[in-house]
Amino acid sequence: MMIYDIPGKESQKEFKRIQKFIHGLGDYHKEAEEAKRKGHNPPAQMLVGKTQGDFIYDLDGNEYVDFHSGWASNPVGNANPEIIEAVTDAFTKYGFTYHHPLQEELAEKVAAITPNQALTRASFEISGTEAAEAAVSVALRYKNRPLIISFSHAFHGDSLGAKTLSAITIDRKINLEAWRGGVIHVPYPITYDLPIDVTPEQYVDYIIWYIEEFICGMVAPADSIAGILLEPMLAEGGSWTPPVSFAQKLRKLCDKNDWLLISDEVLVGLGRTGKTWAIEHSGVQPDILVIGKNITGGIMPNAMIMGTEAAMGSNSARSGSTFAGSPAGCAAGLKTLEIYERDHVIAYAAALGEKALKRMKKWETEFPSLVSNVRGTGLLLGATILDKEGKPSVETAAAVQNEALRRGAYIINDTESSIRLYPALNMTEEHLDRGFTIIEEAFRVVSKDDYVISSWPRYFTTQ
Ligand SMILES: Cc1ncc(COP(=O)(O)O)c(C=O)c1O
C-alpha cells in the first residue's frame, strides 16, 4: 500500500504561508520539528487542492477516499456538478435578493417530507448553528417560558448561544459559565457513560427520572421549561445511536409537561441515518426540526427550521439573517432533494450503511485491543479507539486518523476517542471498500507494539 509523504512539498509551502493568517491553525513546522526531535512521526497533514465525487486531492495531487464529506455536508458527493449548475443558474437569475420564490418552493418541498407532513412552517437560516438557536428562541417565545433542556455530549454549534446549549468538551465552555443561564443539561445515554451493570434501557429510565424528579422537583418547575433540544442520534459526540425508547419517553415527558420537542437533525437529517430523519427510527413526532448540512448539497450555505403550525404559525420570535435562505442556497436545497428522489439516495444509503457496518463489526474481533464499540445507523458510522491499556483514547484515535490519511483515507477524529466516518450518501461500494481497506491497514500499523504516537497529532488538514 502506498504511503504518502505528507504534507508534500506544495502543502508545506502553503502551510508556511497561511499559518500566520488563520486563527487556530496549528503551527505545523513547530509540531513537525518537535516530533522529529522526539523521534516520532510528524503529524499527518495536507491541504485540499481539489475535490470530486467520493475523493479529495491535496495540493501535491495525492488522492484520498473522503469519509469526511465536508463535515457530513456533501450528501451526493464532492462538488456535485448538478448542484453547482443549479446554484450557478440561481446566481445568474437572482444574484442576491432577499425576496425570491425559491424559499417558498423549498419550504413546501421540505414540509412534504417532514414526519407525518406535520411541520408546515419554515424559517430560513444560514448555518446549523443559527438554526439550532432559532428553534430554541421559537420555543421560548411560544411557550413563554425561560428554560430549555439539552444533553451531555451534544453539539449544536460554536456561536456563543449554541455553545451554551452544547456540552461536548469543556474547552468550549471556558469563560462562558455565566452565559448558560437558561440551559439545563441532563445525561445522554451513550454506552461509555453507563454505570456498571446498567443496561441502556435502564439508563434511559434513569434519565427520565432525573428530569422528572430531580430537575422538575428540585431545580426548576416544569412550567418554567419550554422544551427539550434533542440530538436524536449523537453526531459530533461520536456517532452514537441511543435506544429508541429514549426519544419515545422524552416525547411522553414533553406531552405531560406541555414542552416542545426539538429534533436537531443538522448532521443526522436528510438521509444520513438511512431514513429521511433520524427521529423517525423511534417513530416519534417532533414539534420542530433543525435542518442544515445536507440541505446545502455541499455547495451553498443554507439551513432551516420546520415547525408545527401551532408553534410557528403566529410566533413573533425573530430569527434569520440577511443571507438566510438565499436564492443560491435554496436552489442547492431544491436540486439536492430532486437528486434524492430521482436516485433513491436514502434507500441506497440505508443499504450501503448495512454493508459498511457488517465489515466494520469484524474490526472488533480482528483488532480487539484497538477497536471497540463499532456502531452505525445508516451511514452515521463510528468506532471507539483504545490505547495500550484498553482505555478509550483521543490520542490513539488521532493516530489512526493520521495513518489512514497517510494511506489515502480521510476520516474524522476531532475531540473524541473515536473515529467517525461520513461517506457521501451515494458513495460507490467500491470506493467504500477501498477506504475500509486503508483504515484496516492503519489499524494494523497503530496496533504494532513498537508504534509510537506522534507527539501531538491534533492539527490536521484545512478545516
Ligand atoms: C447536531 C448539530 N447541530 C448544529 C450544528 C452546527 O451546524 P453548523 O456548523 O452548520 O453551524 C452541528 C454541526 O456539526 C451539528 O452536528
GROMACS .gro file of N, CA and C in nm, residues 237-360:
model
  372
  237GLY      N    1  -2.079   1.418   1.887
  237GLY     CA    2  -2.047   1.349   2.012
  237GLY      C    3  -1.996   1.208   1.990
  238GLY      N    4  -1.989   1.159   1.865
  238GLY     CA    5  -1.925   1.030   1.839
  238GLY      C    6  -2.006   0.928   1.762
  239SER      N    7  -2.107   0.970   1.686
  239SER     CA    8  -2.188   0.875   1.605
  239SER      C    9  -2.255   0.768   1.693
  240TRP      N   10  -2.323   0.811   1.797
  240TRP     CA   11  -2.391   0.715   1.885
  240TRP      C   12  -2.542   0.713   1.857
  241THR      N   13  -2.600   0.594   1.863
  241THR     CA   14  -2.745   0.579   1.849
  241THR      C   15  -2.803   0.537   1.984
  242PRO      N   16  -2.891   0.618   2.043
  242PRO     CA   17  -2.948   0.578   2.172
  242PRO      C   18  -3.059   0.475   2.151
  243PRO      N   19  -3.106   0.410   2.258
  243PRO     CA   20  -3.220   0.319   2.242
  243PRO      C   21  -3.341   0.396   2.187
  244VAL      N   22  -3.427   0.328   2.108
  244VAL     CA   23  -3.542   0.400   2.051
  244VAL      C   24  -3.635   0.452   2.161
  245SER      N   25  -3.631   0.386   2.274
  245SER     CA   26  -3.719   0.429   2.384
  245SER      C   27  -3.683   0.569   2.435
  246PHE      N   28  -3.562   0.614   2.407
  246PHE     CA   29  -3.518   0.744   2.460
  246PHE      C   30  -3.607   0.856   2.407
  247ALA      N   31  -3.615   0.867   2.275
  247ALA     CA   32  -3.698   0.974   2.216
  247ALA      C   33  -3.845   0.951   2.251
  248GLN      N   34  -3.886   0.824   2.256
  248GLN     CA   35  -4.028   0.796   2.287
  248GLN      C   36  -4.063   0.846   2.428
  249LYS      N   37  -3.975   0.818   2.523
  249LYS     CA   38  -4.004   0.859   2.661
  249LYS      C   39  -3.991   1.011   2.678
  250LEU      N   40  -3.899   1.070   2.602
  250LEU     CA   41  -3.888   1.217   2.607
  250LEU      C   42  -4.015   1.281   2.549
  251ARG      N   43  -4.067   1.220   2.445
  251ARG     CA   44  -4.192   1.273   2.384
  251ARG      C   45  -4.305   1.271   2.488
  252LYS      N   46  -4.314   1.160   2.560
  252LYS     CA   47  -4.420   1.149   2.663
  252LYS      C   48  -4.403   1.257   2.769
  253LEU      N   49  -4.277   1.278   2.806
  253LEU     CA   50  -4.247   1.380   2.907
  253LEU      C   51  -4.288   1.519   2.856
  254CYS      N   52  -4.260   1.543   2.728
  254CYS     CA   53  -4.297   1.672   2.667
  254CYS      C   54  -4.449   1.688   2.669
  255ASP      N   55  -4.519   1.583   2.631
  255ASP     CA   56  -4.667   1.592   2.627
  255ASP      C   57  -4.721   1.619   2.767
  256LYS      N   58  -4.666   1.546   2.863
  256LYS     CA   59  -4.715   1.560   3.001
  256LYS      C   60  -4.694   1.703   3.054
  257ASN      N   61  -4.581   1.764   3.016
  257ASN     CA   62  -4.544   1.893   3.075
  257ASN      C   63  -4.566   2.013   2.984
  258ASP      N   64  -4.628   1.985   2.868
  258ASP     CA   65  -4.652   2.092   2.771
  258ASP      C   66  -4.519   2.156   2.724
  259TRP      N   67  -4.423   2.069   2.692
  259TRP     CA   68  -4.294   2.115   2.639
  259TRP      C   69  -4.288   2.082   2.489
  260LEU      N   70  -4.207   2.160   2.417
  260LEU     CA   71  -4.182   2.127   2.276
  260LEU      C   72  -4.065   2.029   2.266
  261LEU      N   73  -4.073   1.938   2.170
  261LEU     CA   74  -3.960   1.851   2.143
  261LEU      C   75  -3.894   1.898   2.013
  262ILE      N   76  -3.769   1.945   2.026
  262ILE     CA   77  -3.695   1.996   1.910
  262ILE      C   78  -3.593   1.890   1.870
  263SER      N   79  -3.599   1.845   1.746
  263SER     CA   80  -3.503   1.744   1.700
  263SER      C   81  -3.396   1.813   1.614
  264ASP      N   82  -3.275   1.820   1.668
  264ASP     CA   83  -3.167   1.883   1.593
  264ASP      C   84  -3.108   1.779   1.496
  265GLU      N   85  -3.146   1.793   1.370
  265GLU     CA   86  -3.107   1.696   1.267
  265GLU      C   87  -3.007   1.759   1.169
  266VAL      N   88  -2.932   1.856   1.218
  266VAL     CA   89  -2.838   1.926   1.129
  266VAL      C   90  -2.743   1.826   1.061
  267LEU      N   91  -2.690   1.732   1.140
  267LEU     CA   92  -2.598   1.636   1.079
  267LEU      C   93  -2.668   1.505   1.042
  268VAL      N   94  -2.761   1.461   1.126
  268VAL     CA   95  -2.819   1.327   1.104
  268VAL      C   96  -2.940   1.330   1.011
  269GLY      N   97  -2.991   1.450   0.981
  269GLY     CA   98  -3.112   1.460   0.898
  269GLY      C   99  -3.087   1.441   0.751
  270LEU      N  100  -3.195   1.430   0.677
  270LEU     CA  101  -3.190   1.414   0.531
  270LEU      C  102  -3.100   1.298   0.488
  271GLY      N  103  -3.125   1.184   0.552
  271GLY     CA  104  -3.072   1.059   0.499
  271GLY      C  105  -2.947   1.002   0.562
  272ARG      N  106  -2.877   1.076   0.643
  272ARG     CA  107  -2.750   1.026   0.699
  272ARG      C  108  -2.770   0.891   0.770
  273THR      N  109  -2.886   0.874   0.836
  273THR     CA  110  -2.906   0.752   0.915
  273THR      C  111  -2.987   0.646   0.839
  274GLY      N  112  -3.008   0.668   0.710
  274GLY     CA  113  -3.082   0.569   0.631
  274GLY      C  114  -3.232   0.592   0.633
  275LYS      N  115  -3.277   0.691   0.705
  275LYS     CA  116  -3.416   0.739   0.695
  275LYS      C  117  -3.407   0.889   0.671
  276THR      N  118  -3.519   0.947   0.629
  276THR     CA  119  -3.512   1.091   0.600
  276THR      C  120  -3.469   1.166   0.725
  277TRP      N  121  -3.534   1.135   0.839
  277TRP     CA  122  -3.499   1.200   0.966
  277TRP      C  123  -3.460   1.093   1.067
  278ALA      N  124  -3.359   1.123   1.147
  278ALA     CA  125  -3.313   1.024   1.246
  278ALA      C  126  -3.422   0.992   1.347
  279ILE      N  127  -3.503   1.092   1.380
  279ILE     CA  128  -3.605   1.069   1.483
  279ILE      C  129  -3.711   0.970   1.436
  280GLU      N  130  -3.719   0.949   1.304
  280GLU     CA  131  -3.816   0.852   1.252
  280GLU      C  132  -3.783   0.709   1.295
  281HIS      N  133  -3.658   0.683   1.331
  281HIS     CA  134  -3.623   0.547   1.377
  281HIS      C  135  -3.700   0.511   1.503
  282SER      N  136  -3.742   0.613   1.580
  282SER     CA  137  -3.817   0.583   1.703
  282SER      C  138  -3.966   0.611   1.686
  283GLY      N  139  -4.007   0.651   1.568
  283GLY     CA  140  -4.149   0.676   1.542
  283GLY      C  141  -4.204   0.796   1.619
  284VAL      N  142  -4.117   0.886   1.657
  284VAL     CA  143  -4.159   0.999   1.742
  284VAL      C  144  -4.183   1.123   1.656
  285GLN      N  145  -4.287   1.196   1.691
  285GLN     CA  146  -4.320   1.320   1.620
  285GLN      C  147  -4.256   1.439   1.691
  286PRO      N  148  -4.162   1.507   1.626
  286PRO     CA  149  -4.107   1.628   1.688
  286PRO      C  150  -4.198   1.749   1.662
  287ASP      N  151  -4.180   1.854   1.740
  287ASP     CA  152  -4.255   1.979   1.714
  287ASP      C  153  -4.176   2.071   1.622
  288ILE      N  154  -4.043   2.061   1.631
  288ILE     CA  155  -3.957   2.143   1.544
  288ILE      C  156  -3.840   2.057   1.498
  289LEU      N  157  -3.807   2.068   1.370
  289LEU     CA  158  -3.687   2.003   1.316
  289LEU      C  159  -3.583   2.110   1.286
  290VAL      N  160  -3.458   2.082   1.318
  290VAL     CA  161  -3.349   2.173   1.284
  290VAL      C  162  -3.270   2.108   1.170
  291ILE      N  163  -3.257   2.181   1.060
  291ILE     CA  164  -3.203   2.121   0.936
  291ILE      C  165  -3.085   2.204   0.886
  292GLY      N  166  -2.978   2.138   0.845
  292GLY     CA  167  -2.862   2.210   0.789
  292GLY      C  168  -2.785   2.118   0.696
  293LYS      N  169  -2.657   2.134   0.690
  293LYS     CA  170  -2.562   2.048   0.617
  293LYS      C  171  -2.616   1.992   0.485
  294ASN      N  172  -2.685   1.875   0.489
  294ASN     CA  173  -2.725   1.810   0.364
  294ASN      C  174  -2.812   1.897   0.275
  295ILE      N  175  -2.887   1.990   0.335
  295ILE     CA  176  -2.977   2.074   0.255
  295ILE      C  177  -2.896   2.170   0.166
  296THR      N  178  -2.767   2.182   0.193
  296THR     CA  179  -2.681   2.268   0.111
  296THR      C  180  -2.630   2.196  -0.014
  297GLY      N  181  -2.649   2.065  -0.020
  297GLY     CA  182  -2.591   1.986  -0.129
  297GLY      C  183  -2.439   1.995  -0.130
  298GLY      N  184  -2.383   2.047  -0.023
  298GLY     CA  185  -2.237   2.061  -0.014
  298GLY      C  186  -2.184   2.176  -0.097
  299ILE      N  187  -2.273   2.263  -0.143
  299ILE     CA  188  -2.229   2.369  -0.233
  299ILE      C  189  -2.256   2.509  -0.177
  300MET      N  190  -2.375   2.529  -0.123
  300MET     CA  191  -2.412   2.667  -0.087
  300MET      C  192  -2.477   2.670   0.051
  301PRO      N  193  -2.424   2.751   0.143
  301PRO     CA  194  -2.480   2.752   0.279
  301PRO      C  195  -2.632   2.773   0.281
  302ASN      N  196  -2.695   2.695   0.365
  302ASN     CA  197  -2.839   2.707   0.383
  302ASN      C  198  -2.876   2.624   0.505
  303ALA      N  199  -2.978   2.666   0.577
  303ALA     CA  200  -3.027   2.590   0.691
  303ALA      C  201  -3.169   2.637   0.717
  304MET      N  202  -3.242   2.555   0.791
  304MET     CA  203  -3.380   2.596   0.818
  304MET      C  204  -3.434   2.526   0.942
  305ILE      N  205  -3.542   2.580   0.996
  305ILE     CA  206  -3.618   2.504   1.093
  305ILE      C  207  -3.758   2.485   1.035
  306MET      N  208  -3.816   2.370   1.067
  306MET     CA  209  -3.953   2.342   1.026
  306MET      C  210  -4.031   2.315   1.154
  307GLY      N  211  -4.145   2.381   1.171
  307GLY     CA  212  -4.222   2.363   1.293
  307GLY      C  213  -4.370   2.345   1.266
  308THR      N  214  -4.441   2.309   1.370
  308THR     CA  215  -4.586   2.293   1.357
  308THR      C  216  -4.651   2.430   1.338
  309GLU      N  217  -4.771   2.426   1.286
  309GLU     CA  218  -4.848   2.550   1.271
  309GLU      C  219  -4.866   2.614   1.409
  310ALA      N  220  -4.893   2.529   1.510
  310ALA     CA  221  -4.914   2.582   1.645
  310ALA      C  222  -4.791   2.657   1.694
  311ALA      N  223  -4.675   2.595   1.678
  311ALA     CA  224  -4.553   2.655   1.736
  311ALA      C  225  -4.503   2.774   1.657
  312MET      N  226  -4.521   2.770   1.525
  312MET     CA  227  -4.455   2.874   1.444
  312MET      C  228  -4.549   2.959   1.360
  313GLY      N  229  -4.679   2.921   1.357
  313GLY     CA  230  -4.772   2.993   1.271
  313GLY      C  231  -4.779   3.141   1.302
  314SER      N  232  -4.798   3.172   1.430
  314SER     CA  233  -4.809   3.315   1.462
  314SER      C  234  -4.708   3.356   1.569
  315ASN      N  235  -4.596   3.285   1.569
  315ASN     CA  236  -4.492   3.313   1.668
  315ASN      C  237  -4.415   3.438   1.627
  316SER      N  238  -4.397   3.529   1.721
  316SER     CA  239  -4.328   3.652   1.684
  316SER      C  240  -4.179   3.649   1.717
  317ALA      N  241  -4.128   3.530   1.756
  317ALA     CA  242  -3.983   3.520   1.780
  317ALA      C  243  -3.909   3.545   1.650
  318ARG      N  244  -3.809   3.629   1.655
  318ARG     CA  245  -3.737   3.661   1.531
  318ARG      C  246  -3.610   3.577   1.520
  319SER      N  247  -3.579   3.536   1.399
  319SER     CA  248  -3.451   3.468   1.373
  319SER      C  249  -3.414   3.495   1.229
  320GLY      N  250  -3.307   3.432   1.184
  320GLY     CA  251  -3.264   3.454   1.046
  320GLY      C  252  -3.162   3.564   1.038
  321SER      N  253  -3.115   3.591   0.917
  321SER     CA  254  -3.020   3.699   0.895
  321SER      C  255  -3.023   3.732   0.746
  322THR      N  256  -2.953   3.837   0.709
  322THR     CA  257  -2.965   3.889   0.572
  322THR      C  258  -2.955   3.779   0.466
  323PHE      N  259  -2.854   3.694   0.479
  323PHE     CA  260  -2.830   3.597   0.371
  323PHE      C  261  -2.898   3.462   0.395
  324ALA      N  262  -2.984   3.455   0.497
  324ALA     CA  263  -3.053   3.328   0.524
  324ALA      C  264  -3.149   3.297   0.411
  325GLY      N  265  -3.151   3.171   0.369
  325GLY     CA  266  -3.242   3.130   0.263
  325GLY      C  267  -3.216   3.203   0.133
  326SER      N  268  -3.089   3.223   0.100
  326SER     CA  269  -3.052   3.296  -0.022
  326SER      C  270  -3.100   3.219  -0.145
  327PRO      N  271  -3.115   3.287  -0.259
  327PRO     CA  272  -3.158   3.215  -0.380
  327PRO      C  273  -3.068   3.096  -0.411
  328ALA      N  274  -2.938   3.118  -0.404
  328ALA     CA  275  -2.846   3.008  -0.438
  328ALA      C  276  -2.855   2.895  -0.335
  329GLY      N  277  -2.870   2.931  -0.208
  329GLY     CA  278  -2.884   2.829  -0.103
  329GLY      C  279  -3.009   2.746  -0.124
  330CYS      N  280  -3.119   2.812  -0.157
  330CYS     CA  281  -3.244   2.739  -0.179
  330CYS      C  282  -3.236   2.654  -0.307
  331ALA      N  283  -3.169   2.708  -0.409
  331ALA     CA  284  -3.154   2.630  -0.533
  331ALA      C  285  -3.074   2.502  -0.505
  332ALA      N  286  -2.972   2.515  -0.419
  332ALA     CA  287  -2.893   2.397  -0.382
  332ALA      C  288  -2.981   2.294  -0.312
  333GLY      N  289  -3.065   2.342  -0.220
  333GLY     CA  290  -3.155   2.251  -0.147
  333GLY      C  291  -3.254   2.183  -0.241
  334LEU      N  292  -3.311   2.260  -0.331
  334LEU     CA  293  -3.411   2.203  -0.423
  334LEU      C  294  -3.348   2.097  -0.513
  335LYS      N  295  -3.230   2.126  -0.566
  335LYS     CA  296  -3.164   2.029  -0.655
  335LYS      C  297  -3.123   1.904  -0.577
  336THR      N  298  -3.079   1.925  -0.454
  336THR     CA  299  -3.040   1.810  -0.371
  336THR      C  300  -3.160   1.717  -0.351
  337LEU      N  301  -3.274   1.775  -0.317
  337LEU     CA  302  -3.393   1.692  -0.294
  337LEU      C  303  -3.437   1.623  -0.423
  338GLU      N  304  -3.421   1.693  -0.534
  338GLU     CA  305  -3.457   1.631  -0.664
  338GLU      C  306  -3.367   1.508  -0.691
  339ILE      N  307  -3.240   1.523  -0.662
  339ILE     CA  308  -3.147   1.410  -0.684
  339ILE      C  309  -3.181   1.295  -0.588
  340TYR      N  310  -3.212   1.330  -0.463
  340TYR     CA  311  -3.251   1.227  -0.365
  340TYR      C  312  -3.366   1.142  -0.422
  341GLU      N  313  -3.467   1.212  -0.473
  341GLU     CA  314  -3.587   1.142  -0.519
  341GLU      C  315  -3.557   1.058  -0.644
  342ARG      N  316  -3.489   1.122  -0.737
  342ARG     CA  317  -3.459   1.054  -0.865
  342ARG      C  318  -3.371   0.930  -0.843
  343ASP      N  319  -3.269   0.944  -0.757
  343ASP     CA  320  -3.171   0.836  -0.743
  343ASP      C  321  -3.195   0.748  -0.619
  344HIS      N  322  -3.306   0.768  -0.553
  344HIS     CA  323  -3.338   0.690  -0.431
  344HIS      C  324  -3.219   0.689  -0.335
  345VAL      N  325  -3.169   0.809  -0.312
  345VAL     CA  326  -3.043   0.823  -0.236
  345VAL      C  327  -3.054   0.767  -0.094
  346ILE      N  328  -3.169   0.791  -0.029
  346ILE     CA  329  -3.177   0.749   0.112
  346ILE      C  330  -3.184   0.597   0.124
  347ALA      N  331  -3.259   0.534   0.034
  347ALA     CA  332  -3.266   0.387   0.037
  347ALA      C  333  -3.127   0.330   0.008
  348TYR      N  334  -3.056   0.393  -0.085
  348TYR     CA  335  -2.920   0.347  -0.117
  348TYR      C  336  -2.829   0.360   0.006
  349ALA      N  337  -2.842   0.476   0.075
  349ALA     CA  338  -2.758   0.499   0.194
  349ALA      C  339  -2.786   0.395   0.302
  350ALA      N  340  -2.914   0.360   0.318
  350ALA     CA  341  -2.951   0.260   0.420
  350ALA      C  342  -2.884   0.126   0.386
  351ALA      N  343  -2.890   0.088   0.258
  351ALA     CA  344  -2.833  -0.041   0.218
  351ALA      C  345  -2.680  -0.038   0.229
  352LEU      N  346  -2.619   0.073   0.188
  352LEU     CA  347  -2.472   0.084   0.197
  352LEU      C  348  -2.428   0.082   0.344
  353GLY      N  349  -2.509   0.147   0.428
  353GLY     CA  350  -2.479   0.150   0.571
  353GLY      C  351  -2.477   0.010   0.630
  354GLU      N  352  -2.570  -0.075   0.587
  354GLU     CA  353  -2.573  -0.213   0.638
  354GLU      C  354  -2.447  -0.288   0.598
  355LYS      N  355  -2.408  -0.270   0.472
  355LYS     CA  356  -2.286  -0.339   0.424
  355LYS      C  357  -2.164  -0.288   0.500
  356ALA      N  358  -2.161  -0.155   0.518
  356ALA     CA  359  -2.046  -0.094   0.587
  356ALA      C  360  -2.035  -0.150   0.729
  357LEU      N  361  -2.147  -0.154   0.799
  357LEU     CA  362  -2.144  -0.197   0.939
  357LEU      C  363  -2.103  -0.343   0.951
  358LYS      N  364  -2.145  -0.424   0.853
  358LYS     CA  365  -2.109  -0.566   0.855
  358LYS      C  366  -1.956  -0.580   0.852
  359ARG      N  367  -1.894  -0.505   0.763
  359ARG     CA  368  -1.746  -0.514   0.755
  359ARG      C  369  -1.683  -0.452   0.880
  360MET      N  370  -1.738  -0.339   0.927
  360MET     CA  371  -1.680  -0.273   1.043
  360MET      C  372  -1.688  -0.360   1.169
   0.00000   0.00000   0.00000
